[in-house]
Amino acid sequence: MNQKDSTKLGVVVSGSLSQGILARLDSNTSVEDITVGHLVTIQGNTRRFFGMINDISLETSDPGILLTPPEAGEEFLASVLRGTTTYGTMQIVPYLTLGSDESLIEGPQPVKSIPSHFSPVYLASETDIELVFGKEGSKNFFIGNPLDMEVKLCLDLPEFVTRSNGVFGKSGTGKTFLTRMLLIGILQTDAAVNLVFDMHSEYGWMGTREKASPVKGLKQLFASRVSVFTLDEKSSQERRVSTDFVVHLGYDEIEPADIELLRQTLNLTDQAVSATYQMRQRFGQKWIEKALALESDGETEDVLKSLNIHEATFQNLIRGLNVICRLPFTSPHVETRAVDKVLEYLQSGKHVVLEFGRYRDITAYILVANLLTRRIYSRYRENTEKAMAENRPRPKPLVITIEEAHKFLNPAVAGQTIFGTIAREMRKYNTTLLVIDQRPSGIDEEVMSQLGTKITCLLDSEKDIDSVLAGMSGKSGLKSVIAKLSAKQQALVFGHAVPMPVAFRPRDYGSAESYEQFGKMPAVSDSQDLEDLW
Amino acid sequence: MDEASSRIAEVTQASTAGFFAQCYELFDLPPLGSLIKCRDGENEILAVTCNASTSSLEPGRRPIARGKTELTEEDVFRSNPQLKQLLKSEFEGVVLGHSFNNEYYHYLPPRPVKLHSFVYLCTTDEIAEFSRSLEFLSLLTSARTDIPSEELVAACIRFISACHADPSTFTAAAGKKLAQIFVDDYPKLRTILLRLKL
Ligand SMILES: Nc1ncnc2c1ncn2[C@@H]1O[C@H](COP(=O)(O)OP(=O)(O)O)[C@@H](O)[C@H]1O
Ligand SMILES: [Mg+2]
């Protein structure tokens, strides 16, 4: 459909604020041109409404047509019926209005009324999109184009990072590409500093691309502002990644809480988990080393008895600890702690991508992500509290990106893990999450509801769609939009950082031209932003 | 078409919604669905023709068959010249609108046509002008006639479309308008539309 400033689609014929607006398509609007997810404006008498098409249907005013529909060859009859006795309707969810007094100053406001009968419905124009979502600027990052439109859709990233956010979608729908773009945006707009737990090593240096050559990672675009940490030096060298630091974990850095999160992956019993706490208390920081040593020790039985730990539980625990100790990046003790190094980089404003190389198994990922995040978060929290107490500016916001988020945030563990805490505490300590997951239904409901902005690519399981939309108004409408997104590079964004939901096609990533666009740091241009600087 | 040749008939019975007219020439009937007009001073009343007939002048007396020994049908009249005096061609006009101060109105005129008004064929230009607005379709479709009204409607649209520079566009627009009029009568709409061609 072409994007003229006033493509009239139809007129309002019925509806309600809770159920949405029903508009009848004009007879010259082909129902085939209307797509769910399109943004429309409705021109009421005194105000303008912004909404999204979420359903389309075919109607007939005379059931007789269903008995004797035009036959082949009765083209004229068919063409007359189209748009008259038989017609299309579209269901529109109104989200915003513009035109009442306050909105003239404040911009579009959430809807509290609906347009009157026969108000004309137009396809949203480029100016409408800019009015609602803002123009590209030093805070507004260009993330893609609304479906079938040329205009740039922008996201206010400083606002975005004030809450934890989520990127969802089936495997292969473009989550990684979308996330990479958001990370670049956060870097470009200087909205926050990123810490990425890069399970599949695709953000820092070289990302894979289906059926095409690899794409550049963040460090290749912003060499001086991004550092790549690796758990797997060999793999990084083989891939010719210029790494900044090789991460090793000492057993003595691992706390019982880190083990607790691994309960499922290490197959630990509840008793084994509580045994870790007893051991920690008994043996101090070197508890893992000492517990492992116990095995070959004659005194084992006595110690276990005194701790009231069963032999079977002990064996169960030892098996689990052995899995950790066999991870090539762990050793009894390391000199330079990764936590300190990560913090040092983050505090100097550098973005950190930690790549896992070959250690993609979930045990390594959970262990490392959880361990580092817990320490980093507590440091951030101290710093923030101190800054507030001393009336200094708070540290720069930190965004922690995790994949396979349901492993950290499923209902069984979300209550205890650091990630659950961060998701729930919102912006309190300037740290938020960017969670990426292909199975959002696996994530704890409460955590899902705390996520500020959600960007979702195609999801096809009802359960996943429901969990992503939990708590949204106009849910049923958005459901059909999500289910109808195309299998790649289309997404719906809604929630805190956008005034209304919008389906869009994320920016292309991977061409020389795209690198040039993404690699640029925007110049501060608008006068408003200059004022902000003052 | 000059004034004299377009004058084809005379009103013999009139009412608000329509009139009967007798042709000056036997068999010189305007085609079904064509547009005719009568004058009323400066103003005109436009109508569509339907229910044409040729019959005996004397009610109740039917002509008898005379052609058994003739070679052609024309020979029947040549051999019986009196026949033309005993027969009349008549048709009915259903009023579709009128003009007042040089403007067309697609609703009934305040008064019916006068008896003995002359009946003229409308010119192509007049028809095109009159049918620029499709409002006339509402009088056309509500006409009560002896013939099935679908037939009259279809014939009239076919006739008028030929007077337009782009007949298909006119027919398509008329079709859409009919669909609005017959929202609740699909069989009728279908019957009419199947009698039209783009
Ligand atoms: N914005 C984009 N620009 C270019 N290609 C894309 C984009 N988004 C998705 N793709 C294509 O889709 C494929 C799958 O995307 P990816 O982000 O790896 O999916 P996911 O992480 O959801 O499994 C990519 O390899 C790429 O070919
Ligand atoms: Mg991926």
Coordinates of C-alpha atoms in Angstrom, one line a residue, chain B residues 96 106 130 133-143 153 156-157 160 170 173-179 181-182:
Chain B
L96 CA -37.6 9.5 -12.9
H106 CA -34.2 13.2 -9.2
F130 CA -29.5 13.8 -16.1
S133 CA -26.2 11.7 -10.4
L134 CA -27.3 8.2 -9.8
E135 CA -30.1 9.3 -7.5
F136 CA -32.6 8.6 -10.3
L137 CA -32.1 4.9 -9.6
S138 CA -34.2 5.1 -6.5
L139 CA -37.4 6.1 -8.5
L140 CA -36.4 3.7 -11.2
T141 CA -36.1 0.7 -8.9
S142 CA -39.3 1.5 -7.0
A143 CA -41.4 1.8 -10.2
V153 CA -34.0 -1.3 -14.4
C156 CA -32.7 1.6 -18.5
I157 CA -29.1 1.3 -17.2
I160 CA -28.2 5.3 -20.3
F170 CA -21.2 4.4 -15.5
A173 CA -21.1 3.0 -10.5
A174 CA -24.7 2.2 -11.1
G175 CA -24.1 -1.4 -9.9
K176 CA -22.6 -0.1 -6.7
K177 CA -25.6 2.1 -6.2
L178 CA -28.0 -0.7 -6.8
A179 CA -26.1 -2.8 -4.3
I181 CA -30.5 0.1 -2.7
F182 CA -31.0 -3.7 -2.6

